Short mmCIF file of N, CA and C in Angstrom, two decimals:
data_model
loop_
_atom_site.label_atom_id
_atom_site.label_comp_id
_atom_site.label_asym_id
_atom_site.label_seq_id
_atom_site.Cartn_x
_atom_site.Cartn_y
_atom_site.Cartn_z
N MET A 1 12.93 129.93 -109.97
CA MET A 1 11.59 129.60 -110.55
C MET A 1 11.37 130.65 -112.22
N TYR A 2 11.84 131.64 -111.65
CA TYR A 2 11.61 132.78 -113.03
C TYR A 2 12.90 132.50 -113.95
N ASP A 3 14.22 132.34 -113.44
CA ASP A 3 15.05 131.96 -114.23
C ASP A 3 14.29 130.63 -115.17
N LYS A 4 13.82 130.02 -115.11
CA LYS A 4 13.25 128.77 -116.05
C LYS A 4 12.13 129.58 -116.61
N LEU A 5 11.00 129.96 -116.37
CA LEU A 5 10.45 130.76 -116.77
C LEU A 5 11.14 131.69 -118.22
N VAL A 6 11.84 132.33 -117.95
CA VAL A 6 12.34 133.06 -118.81
C VAL A 6 13.14 132.35 -119.80
N LYS A 7 13.75 131.06 -119.13
CA LYS A 7 14.28 130.23 -120.59
C LYS A 7 13.42 129.47 -121.17
N GLU A 8 12.39 129.43 -120.73
CA GLU A 8 11.23 128.10 -121.33
C GLU A 8 10.64 128.92 -122.41
N LEU A 9 10.58 130.06 -121.89
CA LEU A 9 9.00 131.04 -122.44
C LEU A 9 9.75 132.94 -122.70
N GLY A 10 11.05 133.35 -122.49
CA GLY A 10 11.53 134.41 -123.30
C GLY A 10 10.96 135.69 -122.03
N GLU A 11 11.69 136.30 -122.21
CA GLU A 11 12.05 138.11 -121.22
C GLU A 11 10.32 138.58 -121.36
N ASP A 12 9.33 138.43 -122.74
CA ASP A 12 8.25 138.62 -122.85
C ASP A 12 7.35 138.15 -121.75
N ALA A 13 7.38 136.80 -121.29
CA ALA A 13 6.38 136.45 -120.90
C ALA A 13 6.48 136.62 -119.27
N LEU A 14 7.89 137.09 -119.22
CA LEU A 14 8.19 137.04 -117.53
C LEU A 14 7.73 138.55 -117.92
N GLU A 15 8.17 139.41 -118.64
CA GLU A 15 7.27 140.94 -118.01
C GLU A 15 5.49 140.98 -118.36
N THR A 16 4.89 140.24 -119.40
CA THR A 16 3.26 139.82 -118.71
C THR A 16 3.12 138.97 -117.72
N HIS A 17 3.87 138.37 -117.04
CA HIS A 17 3.45 137.70 -115.59
C HIS A 17 3.79 138.53 -114.91
N MET A 18 5.02 139.15 -114.57
CA MET A 18 5.11 140.42 -113.43
C MET A 18 3.42 141.44 -113.69
N ASP A 19 3.50 141.71 -114.53
CA ASP A 19 2.35 143.09 -114.77
C ASP A 19 0.79 142.03 -114.19
N TYR A 20 0.80 141.26 -114.46
CA TYR A 20 -0.21 140.24 -113.68
C TYR A 20 -0.15 140.41 -112.42
N VAL A 21 0.81 139.43 -111.85
CA VAL A 21 0.99 139.91 -110.51
C VAL A 21 0.81 141.09 -109.58
N ARG A 22 1.17 142.36 -110.55
CA ARG A 22 1.08 143.78 -109.67
C ARG A 22 -0.13 143.67 -109.58
N ARG A 23 -0.82 143.90 -111.07
CA ARG A 23 -2.12 144.11 -110.77
C ARG A 23 -3.10 143.20 -109.72
N LYS A 24 -2.94 141.63 -109.95
CA LYS A 24 -3.65 141.16 -108.55
C LYS A 24 -3.48 141.66 -107.16
N MET A 25 -1.84 141.91 -106.78
CA MET A 25 -1.73 141.78 -105.31
C MET A 25 -2.14 142.75 -105.05
N VAL A 26 -3.02 143.85 -105.50
CA VAL A 26 -3.90 145.06 -104.84
C VAL A 26 -4.39 144.69 -103.51
N ASP A 27 -4.99 143.23 -104.00
CA ASP A 27 -5.69 143.13 -102.55
C ASP A 27 -5.25 141.87 -101.63
N TYR A 28 -3.76 142.04 -101.79
CA TYR A 28 -2.60 141.63 -100.60
C TYR A 28 -2.80 142.61 -99.53
N SER A 29 -2.93 141.59 -98.56
CA SER A 29 -2.92 142.36 -97.39
C SER A 29 -1.92 141.58 -96.33
N ASN A 30 -2.03 142.71 -95.40
CA ASN A 30 -0.81 142.25 -94.00
C ASN A 30 -0.91 141.29 -93.63
N ASP A 31 -2.31 140.30 -93.70
CA ASP A 31 -2.35 139.20 -92.79
C ASP A 31 -2.11 138.07 -94.42
N LYS A 32 -1.61 138.34 -95.26
CA LYS A 32 -0.06 137.49 -96.31
C LYS A 32 0.59 138.16 -96.44
N LYS A 33 1.80 137.34 -95.46
CA LYS A 33 3.41 138.37 -95.33
C LYS A 33 3.47 137.39 -96.34
N ASN A 34 3.54 135.97 -96.71
CA ASN A 34 4.45 135.34 -96.90
C ASN A 34 4.89 136.11 -98.84
N ILE A 35 5.32 136.68 -99.17
CA ILE A 35 5.29 137.01 -101.04
C ILE A 35 5.80 136.09 -101.47
N VAL A 36 7.32 135.61 -100.49
CA VAL A 36 8.33 134.38 -101.75
C VAL A 36 7.55 133.24 -102.08
N LYS A 37 6.47 132.84 -101.22
CA LYS A 37 5.67 131.85 -101.38
C LYS A 37 4.80 132.08 -102.42
N TYR A 38 4.13 133.59 -101.91
CA TYR A 38 3.14 133.79 -103.04
C TYR A 38 3.77 134.12 -104.54
N LEU A 39 4.67 134.43 -105.18
CA LEU A 39 5.41 134.74 -105.87
C LEU A 39 5.92 133.32 -106.71
N SER A 40 6.30 132.50 -105.77
CA SER A 40 6.44 131.14 -106.67
C SER A 40 5.74 130.20 -107.03
N ILE A 41 4.42 129.98 -106.41
CA ILE A 41 2.98 129.39 -106.71
C ILE A 41 2.87 130.29 -108.06
N SER A 42 2.39 131.26 -107.80
CA SER A 42 1.83 132.24 -109.55
C SER A 42 3.06 131.50 -110.17
N ALA A 43 4.45 132.06 -110.27
CA ALA A 43 4.92 131.58 -111.27
C ALA A 43 5.08 130.57 -111.44
N LYS A 44 5.19 129.05 -110.63
CA LYS A 44 4.83 127.59 -111.24
C LYS A 44 3.23 128.02 -112.11
N GLN A 45 2.53 128.45 -111.46
CA GLN A 45 1.41 128.23 -112.24
C GLN A 45 1.21 128.98 -113.91
N TYR A 46 1.81 130.16 -113.93
CA TYR A 46 1.84 130.60 -115.33
C TYR A 46 2.80 129.82 -115.84
N LEU A 47 4.02 129.18 -115.84
CA LEU A 47 4.70 128.44 -116.56
C LEU A 47 4.12 127.05 -116.76
N ASN A 48 3.11 126.33 -116.01
CA ASN A 48 2.69 125.29 -116.76
C ASN A 48 1.92 125.56 -117.37
N SER A 49 0.70 126.83 -116.85
CA SER A 49 -0.28 127.12 -118.34
C SER A 49 0.37 127.44 -119.53
N ARG A 50 1.44 127.85 -119.45
CA ARG A 50 2.22 128.74 -120.61
C ARG A 50 2.59 127.42 -121.56
N LEU A 51 3.54 126.92 -120.58
CA LEU A 51 3.93 125.67 -121.59
C LEU A 51 2.73 124.32 -122.24
N SER A 52 1.59 124.59 -121.36
CA SER A 52 0.27 123.24 -121.69
C SER A 52 -0.19 123.91 -123.15
N LYS A 53 -0.31 125.32 -123.18
CA LYS A 53 -0.50 126.06 -124.18
C LYS A 53 0.51 125.89 -125.42
N GLN A 54 1.42 126.15 -125.24
CA GLN A 54 2.05 126.11 -126.77
C GLN A 54 2.21 124.16 -127.01
N GLN A 55 2.33 123.11 -126.00
CA GLN A 55 2.23 121.90 -126.43
C GLN A 55 0.93 121.50 -126.95
N MET A 56 -0.49 122.09 -126.68
CA MET A 56 -1.57 121.92 -127.45
C MET A 56 -1.27 122.22 -129.36
N LYS A 57 -0.60 123.52 -129.14
CA LYS A 57 -0.35 124.16 -130.55
C LYS A 57 0.49 123.20 -131.38
N GLU A 58 1.37 122.53 -130.75
CA GLU A 58 2.07 121.87 -131.59
C GLU A 58 1.47 120.44 -132.24
#
């Protein structure tokens, strides 16, 4: 998923996304242990929102 994000949006978009994830994970608790699922969903949502914004500009 992150390879697709970089391919579609570039390295800067990946860095922006990871900074966002780092800030938001403060509330991530031991009860929520599936970090892979969290990152996958987060990347998909970010990719979809950025691609949608790009399409609106065109």
